[in-house]
Structures are given as structure tokens and as C-alpha cells.
Amino acid sequence: MNTKILERADGIIKTCTCASFGVIDENGYPSVSTISLVRPESISELYFTTTIDSNKAKRLQKINKASICCRAGEDANITLVGETEILDDQESKSKYWLDWFSQIYEGGETDPAYCVIKFTARRASLWIDDESSEFEIA
């Protein structure tokens, strides 16, 4: 693994506000949508928010594997494959709450529809500044 490109990817992911998020639907097909990142810290563990009754959350409860892709500018693409967990405990909901979520969740951070998706990356495919790298994440 190229540690230089990994460090650049970690820096880029911290500035991303949304990602393409792919899951497997009930017919075995990939389904991709855009989703907001919540305070990303590194490429190995990311957090997102959605409603508990969304198609995405329902699909992840059946098959917890997903892929995300973040793009920054013309020359940075971060694609990750991994596993997810739906977090609906109040501690997680409060920890990852952002003020603008109140536009979506009328009940605030205690809204029963609000949940957090924890994404743990297992594999990365990076293209940054004309360099590429693919590797497993332990």
C-alpha cells in the first residue's frame, strides 16, 4: 500500500460532504444514491445518516455490504467497499447529529425516523493526482 496516497485520501475524505452510496437491492441489483457524510475522519470508518424506513436502511438490514465513492475535483476519486451497521441508539444519534438535520427530522436528534449508518471499509480503490492504489483494509 502506498502510504502517501492513503494520507491524501484521508485528507480528502475529511472535506467531502456527500458520497455515492451503493447497496444491493431485493432483486440482487446494485442501487446507488447520494448520501451525506457525517464528520468523516478517515477512509476506514465513515458515518452517514438516513431514515430508518428508507429503502437504503431496509436493504442494509438484509445485506450489510455496501460501496461508497467520494469525488473531489477532477483528479480525486475514492472508492471503498465494506460492511455497514445501522445505529439507532440515542448515544450514536446525538453524537452524529448536525444542526441542519432538523430540516429532515422534525423530532430532532430523538426523532424515531433518524438513524446513522456506520460504514467500515474493507477494501479501497484510490485515484488521486494521477496515482492509483488498491488495497485491503485490516
mmCIF file of C-alpha atoms in Angstrom:
data_model
loop_
_atom_site.group_PDB
_atom_site.id
_atom_site.type_symbol
_atom_site.label_atom_id
_atom_site.label_comp_id
_atom_site.label_asym_id
_atom_site.label_seq_id
_atom_site.Cartn_x
_atom_site.Cartn_y
_atom_site.Cartn_z
ATOM 1 C CA MET A 1 0.000 0.000 0.000
ATOM 2 C CA ASN A 2 1.185 3.486 -0.896
ATOM 3 C CA THR A 3 1.061 5.428 2.403
ATOM 4 C CA LYS A 4 1.365 8.780 0.601
ATOM 5 C CA ILE A 5 -1.846 8.234 -1.384
ATOM 6 C CA LEU A 6 -3.584 6.897 1.740
ATOM 7 C CA GLU A 7 -2.690 10.082 3.637
ATOM 8 C CA ARG A 8 -4.029 12.183 0.755
ATOM 9 C CA ALA A 9 -7.227 10.110 0.680
ATOM 10 C CA ASP A 10 -7.740 10.628 4.415
ATOM 11 C CA GLY A 11 -7.316 14.382 3.922
ATOM 12 C CA ILE A 12 -9.768 14.449 1.024
ATOM 13 C CA ILE A 13 -12.405 12.361 2.810
ATOM 14 C CA LYS A 14 -12.420 14.887 5.670
ATOM 15 C CA THR A 15 -13.590 17.578 3.227
ATOM 16 C CA CYS A 16 -16.282 15.515 1.482
ATOM 17 C CA THR A 17 -19.855 16.320 2.404
ATOM 18 C CA CYS A 18 -21.552 13.624 0.352
ATOM 19 C CA ALA A 19 -20.838 10.342 -1.389
ATOM 20 C CA SER A 20 -22.406 7.945 -3.836
ATOM 21 C CA PHE A 21 -23.605 5.015 -1.755
ATOM 22 C CA GLY A 22 -24.270 1.642 -3.374
ATOM 23 C CA VAL A 23 -26.231 -1.229 -1.844
ATOM 24 C CA ILE A 24 -27.724 -4.462 -3.171
ATOM 25 C CA ASP A 25 -31.495 -4.351 -3.670
ATOM 26 C CA GLU A 26 -34.028 -7.103 -3.041
ATOM 27 C CA ASN A 27 -33.544 -8.438 -6.605
ATOM 28 C CA GLY A 28 -29.756 -8.634 -6.320
ATOM 29 C CA TYR A 29 -29.056 -5.479 -8.334
ATOM 30 C CA PRO A 30 -26.871 -2.586 -7.235
ATOM 31 C CA SER A 31 -28.745 0.544 -6.198
ATOM 32 C CA VAL A 32 -26.800 3.796 -5.855
ATOM 33 C CA SER A 33 -27.864 7.079 -4.280
ATOM 34 C CA THR A 34 -26.205 10.180 -2.910
ATOM 35 C CA ILE A 35 -25.900 10.402 0.865
ATOM 36 C CA SER A 36 -24.444 12.950 3.298
ATOM 37 C CA LEU A 37 -21.273 12.105 5.204
ATOM 38 C CA VAL A 38 -21.289 12.966 8.887
ATOM 39 C CA ARG A 39 -17.953 14.218 10.237
ATOM 40 C CA PRO A 40 -15.687 11.869 8.265
ATOM 41 C CA GLU A 41 -12.353 11.213 9.975
ATOM 42 C CA SER A 42 -10.662 8.589 7.799
ATOM 43 C CA ILE A 43 -11.353 6.239 4.925
ATOM 44 C CA SER A 44 -11.551 3.216 7.217
ATOM 45 C CA GLU A 45 -14.692 4.220 9.151
ATOM 46 C CA LEU A 46 -17.373 6.591 7.886
ATOM 47 C CA TYR A 47 -20.792 7.656 9.153
ATOM 48 C CA PHE A 48 -23.886 8.635 7.199
ATOM 49 C CA THR A 49 -27.468 9.446 8.069
ATOM 50 C CA THR A 50 -30.775 8.282 6.628
ATOM 51 C CA THR A 51 -34.289 7.496 7.755
ATOM 52 C CA ILE A 52 -34.809 4.120 9.373
ATOM 53 C CA ASP A 53 -37.609 3.241 6.940
ATOM 54 C CA SER A 54 -35.704 4.270 3.779
ATOM 55 C CA ASN A 55 -35.025 1.707 1.072
ATOM 56 C CA LYS A 56 -31.321 2.058 1.827
ATOM 57 C CA ALA A 57 -31.719 1.200 5.523
ATOM 58 C CA LYS A 58 -34.078 -1.691 4.774
ATOM 59 C CA ARG A 59 -31.661 -3.119 2.213
ATOM 60 C CA LEU A 60 -28.685 -2.769 4.543
ATOM 61 C CA GLN A 61 -30.561 -4.621 7.266
ATOM 62 C CA LYS A 62 -30.827 -7.593 4.865
ATOM 63 C CA ILE A 63 -27.395 -7.353 3.212
ATOM 64 C CA ASN A 64 -24.952 -5.203 5.160
ATOM 65 C CA LYS A 65 -22.400 -4.875 2.367
ATOM 66 C CA ALA A 66 -22.032 -1.553 0.558
ATOM 67 C CA SER A 67 -19.723 0.558 -1.563
ATOM 68 C CA ILE A 68 -19.166 4.289 -1.451
ATOM 69 C CA CYS A 69 -17.466 6.685 -3.810
ATOM 70 C CA CYS A 70 -16.276 10.203 -2.981
ATOM 71 C CA ARG A 71 -15.041 12.527 -5.670
ATOM 72 C CA ALA A 72 -13.108 15.713 -5.062
ATOM 73 C CA GLY A 73 -12.374 17.899 -8.048
ATOM 74 C CA GLU A 74 -11.245 16.459 -11.337
ATOM 75 C CA ASP A 75 -8.443 14.270 -10.044
ATOM 76 C CA ALA A 76 -9.515 12.562 -6.833
ATOM 77 C CA ASN A 77 -11.733 9.506 -6.641
ATOM 78 C CA ILE A 78 -12.028 7.381 -3.503
ATOM 79 C CA THR A 79 -13.976 4.129 -3.827
ATOM 80 C CA LEU A 80 -14.466 1.953 -0.753
ATOM 81 C CA VAL A 81 -16.113 -1.438 -0.275
ATOM 82 C CA GLY A 82 -17.159 -2.609 3.162
ATOM 83 C CA GLU A 83 -19.774 -3.508 5.704
ATOM 84 C CA THR A 84 -22.407 -1.424 7.436
ATOM 85 C CA GLU A 85 -24.281 -1.285 10.681
ATOM 86 C CA ILE A 86 -27.487 0.657 11.357
ATOM 87 C CA LEU A 87 -27.162 2.633 14.591
ATOM 88 C CA ASP A 88 -30.378 3.892 16.153
ATOM 89 C CA ASP A 89 -29.310 4.165 19.779
ATOM 90 C CA GLN A 90 -29.605 7.645 21.244
ATOM 91 C CA GLU A 91 -25.899 7.968 22.013
ATOM 92 C CA SER A 92 -24.968 7.476 18.328
ATOM 93 C CA LYS A 93 -27.814 9.662 17.114
ATOM 94 C CA SER A 94 -26.694 12.516 19.387
ATOM 95 C CA LYS A 95 -23.007 12.075 18.569
ATOM 96 C CA TYR A 96 -23.525 12.357 14.799
ATOM 97 C CA TRP A 97 -26.322 14.945 14.809
ATOM 98 C CA LEU A 98 -25.763 18.058 12.714
ATOM 99 C CA ASP A 99 -27.946 21.150 13.104
ATOM 100 C CA TRP A 100 -29.180 21.109 9.505
ATOM 101 C CA PHE A 101 -30.707 17.630 10.056
ATOM 102 C CA SER A 102 -33.626 19.408 11.749
ATOM 103 C CA GLN A 103 -34.830 20.228 8.213
ATOM 104 C CA ILE A 104 -35.352 16.486 7.683
ATOM 105 C CA TYR A 105 -36.076 15.119 11.160
ATOM 106 C CA GLU A 106 -38.795 17.197 12.794
ATOM 107 C CA GLY A 107 -38.284 15.441 16.136
ATOM 108 C CA GLY A 108 -34.635 16.460 16.249
ATOM 109 C CA GLU A 109 -31.984 14.033 17.327
ATOM 110 C CA THR A 110 -34.571 11.934 19.185
ATOM 111 C CA ASP A 111 -36.731 11.544 16.061
ATOM 112 C CA PRO A 112 -37.513 7.822 15.734
ATOM 113 C CA ALA A 113 -37.050 8.037 11.941
ATOM 114 C CA TYR A 114 -33.443 9.260 12.271
ATOM 115 C CA CYS A 115 -30.646 6.694 12.193
ATOM 116 C CA VAL A 116 -26.930 6.570 11.494
ATOM 117 C CA ILE A 117 -25.159 4.203 9.116
ATOM 118 C CA LYS A 118 -21.695 3.122 10.242
ATOM 119 C CA PHE A 119 -19.577 2.063 7.255
ATOM 120 C CA THR A 120 -16.400 0.058 7.889
ATOM 121 C CA ALA A 121 -14.175 -0.092 4.826
ATOM 122 C CA ARG A 122 -12.565 -3.418 3.911
ATOM 123 C CA ARG A 123 -11.088 -2.509 0.520
ATOM 124 C CA ALA A 124 -10.037 0.746 -1.142
ATOM 125 C CA SER A 125 -9.519 1.792 -4.737
ATOM 126 C CA LEU A 126 -7.981 5.251 -4.969
ATOM 127 C CA TRP A 127 -7.203 7.594 -7.849
ATOM 128 C CA ILE A 128 -5.590 10.817 -6.649
ATOM 129 C CA ASP A 129 -3.383 13.246 -8.592
ATOM 130 C CA ASP A 130 -2.747 10.755 -11.399
ATOM 131 C CA GLU A 131 -1.770 7.981 -8.962
ATOM 132 C CA SER A 132 -3.784 4.872 -8.228
ATOM 133 C CA SER A 133 -3.701 2.328 -5.463
ATOM 134 C CA GLU A 134 -5.859 -0.644 -4.493
ATOM 135 C CA PHE A 135 -5.542 -2.405 -1.164
ATOM 136 C CA GLU A 136 -7.318 -4.290 1.608
ATOM 137 C CA ILE A 137 -8.052 -2.502 4.890
ATOM 138 C CA ALA A 138 -7.488 -4.572 8.038
#
